[in-house]
XYZ file of C-alpha atoms in Angstrom:
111
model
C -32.174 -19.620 9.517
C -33.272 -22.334 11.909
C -31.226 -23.906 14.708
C -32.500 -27.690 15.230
C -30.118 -28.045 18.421
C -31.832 -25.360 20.041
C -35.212 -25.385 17.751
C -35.331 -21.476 17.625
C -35.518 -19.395 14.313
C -31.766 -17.574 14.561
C -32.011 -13.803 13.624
C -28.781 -12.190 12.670
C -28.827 -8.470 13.736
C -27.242 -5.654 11.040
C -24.166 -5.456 13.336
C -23.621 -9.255 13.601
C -24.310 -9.492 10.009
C -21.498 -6.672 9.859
C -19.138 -9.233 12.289
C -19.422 -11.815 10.379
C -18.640 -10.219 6.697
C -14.934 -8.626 8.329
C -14.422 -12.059 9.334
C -15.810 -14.067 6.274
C -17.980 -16.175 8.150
C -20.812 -17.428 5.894
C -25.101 -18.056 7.774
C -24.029 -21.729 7.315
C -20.921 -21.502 9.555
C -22.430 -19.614 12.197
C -25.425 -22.521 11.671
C -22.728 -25.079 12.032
C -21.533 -23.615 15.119
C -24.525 -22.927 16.875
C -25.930 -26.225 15.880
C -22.417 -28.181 16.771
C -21.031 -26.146 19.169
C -17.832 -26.134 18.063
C -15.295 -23.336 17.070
C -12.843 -23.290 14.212
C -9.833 -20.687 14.663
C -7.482 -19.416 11.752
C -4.707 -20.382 12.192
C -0.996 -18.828 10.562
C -1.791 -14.991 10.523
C 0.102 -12.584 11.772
C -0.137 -8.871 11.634
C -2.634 -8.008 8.748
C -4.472 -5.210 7.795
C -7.567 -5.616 5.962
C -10.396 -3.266 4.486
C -13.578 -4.571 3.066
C -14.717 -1.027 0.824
C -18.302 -2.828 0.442
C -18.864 -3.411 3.866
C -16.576 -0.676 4.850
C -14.987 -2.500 7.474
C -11.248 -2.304 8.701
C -10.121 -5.330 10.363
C -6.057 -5.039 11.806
C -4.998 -8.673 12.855
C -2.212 -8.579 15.168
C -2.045 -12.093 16.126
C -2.626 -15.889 14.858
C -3.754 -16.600 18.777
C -7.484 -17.747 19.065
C -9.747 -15.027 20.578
C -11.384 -15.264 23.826
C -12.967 -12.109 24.402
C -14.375 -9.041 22.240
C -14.651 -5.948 24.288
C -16.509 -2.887 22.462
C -14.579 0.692 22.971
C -17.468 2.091 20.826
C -19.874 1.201 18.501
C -17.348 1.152 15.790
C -14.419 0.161 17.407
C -13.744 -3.449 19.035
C -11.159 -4.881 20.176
C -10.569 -8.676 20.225
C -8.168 -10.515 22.547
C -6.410 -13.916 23.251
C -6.566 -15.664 26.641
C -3.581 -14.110 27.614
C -4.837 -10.848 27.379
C -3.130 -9.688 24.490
C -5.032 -7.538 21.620
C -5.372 -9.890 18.913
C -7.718 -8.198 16.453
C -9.220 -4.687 16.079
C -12.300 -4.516 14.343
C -13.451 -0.377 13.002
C -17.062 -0.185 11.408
C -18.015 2.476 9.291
C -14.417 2.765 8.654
C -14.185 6.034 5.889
C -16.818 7.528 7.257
C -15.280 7.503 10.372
C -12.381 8.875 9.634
C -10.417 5.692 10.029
C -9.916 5.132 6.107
C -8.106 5.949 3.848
C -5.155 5.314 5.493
C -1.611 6.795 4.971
C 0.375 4.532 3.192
C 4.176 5.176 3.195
C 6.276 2.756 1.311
C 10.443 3.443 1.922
C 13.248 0.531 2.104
C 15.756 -0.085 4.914
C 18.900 2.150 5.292
């Protein structure tokens, strides 16, 4: 991949390429955005839990709000937030063999 804003061969490391498979982003988006510099937010989630088996990557959206900042707790762990400092995403690599998946499921209805 080659950035012709910034004329640099653009190396994606295994954990980037690992960030950008739990959020779907594809080498020509994150080409777009490096060579345009602009950012594209989803838009109209709220609170969903997703886990990608191949990558083995949980990803628990909280929020629709656009993230700001990404603070690592650990090298598997990270947790996203929105400018007004509320958690927005967490991120968990390695997810089963961390322990983090499977997770309990418990279906019941409302009294």
């Amino acid at each position: 991949m080659f950035s012709l804003r910034f004329a640099r061969r653009i190396v994606v490391t295994d954990h980037a390429a690992k960030r950008m498979a739990a959020r779907h982003v594809s080498e020509a988006e994150l080409l777009a955005v490096i060579d345009t510099g602009e950012t594209r937010h989803a838009g109209g989630l709220t609170m969903r839990t997703t886990y990608y088996d191949k990558d083995d990557i949980l990803v628990i959206r909280l929020s629709d709000k656009p993230i700001v900042r990404e603070v690592s707790q650990d090298w598997n762990t990270h947790v996203s937030y929105a400018e007004d400092g509320t958690a927005v995403e967490i991120v968990v690599l390695d997810a089963r063999a961390s322990g983090a998946m499977p997770m309990e499921v418990n279906h019941a209805s409302a009294a």
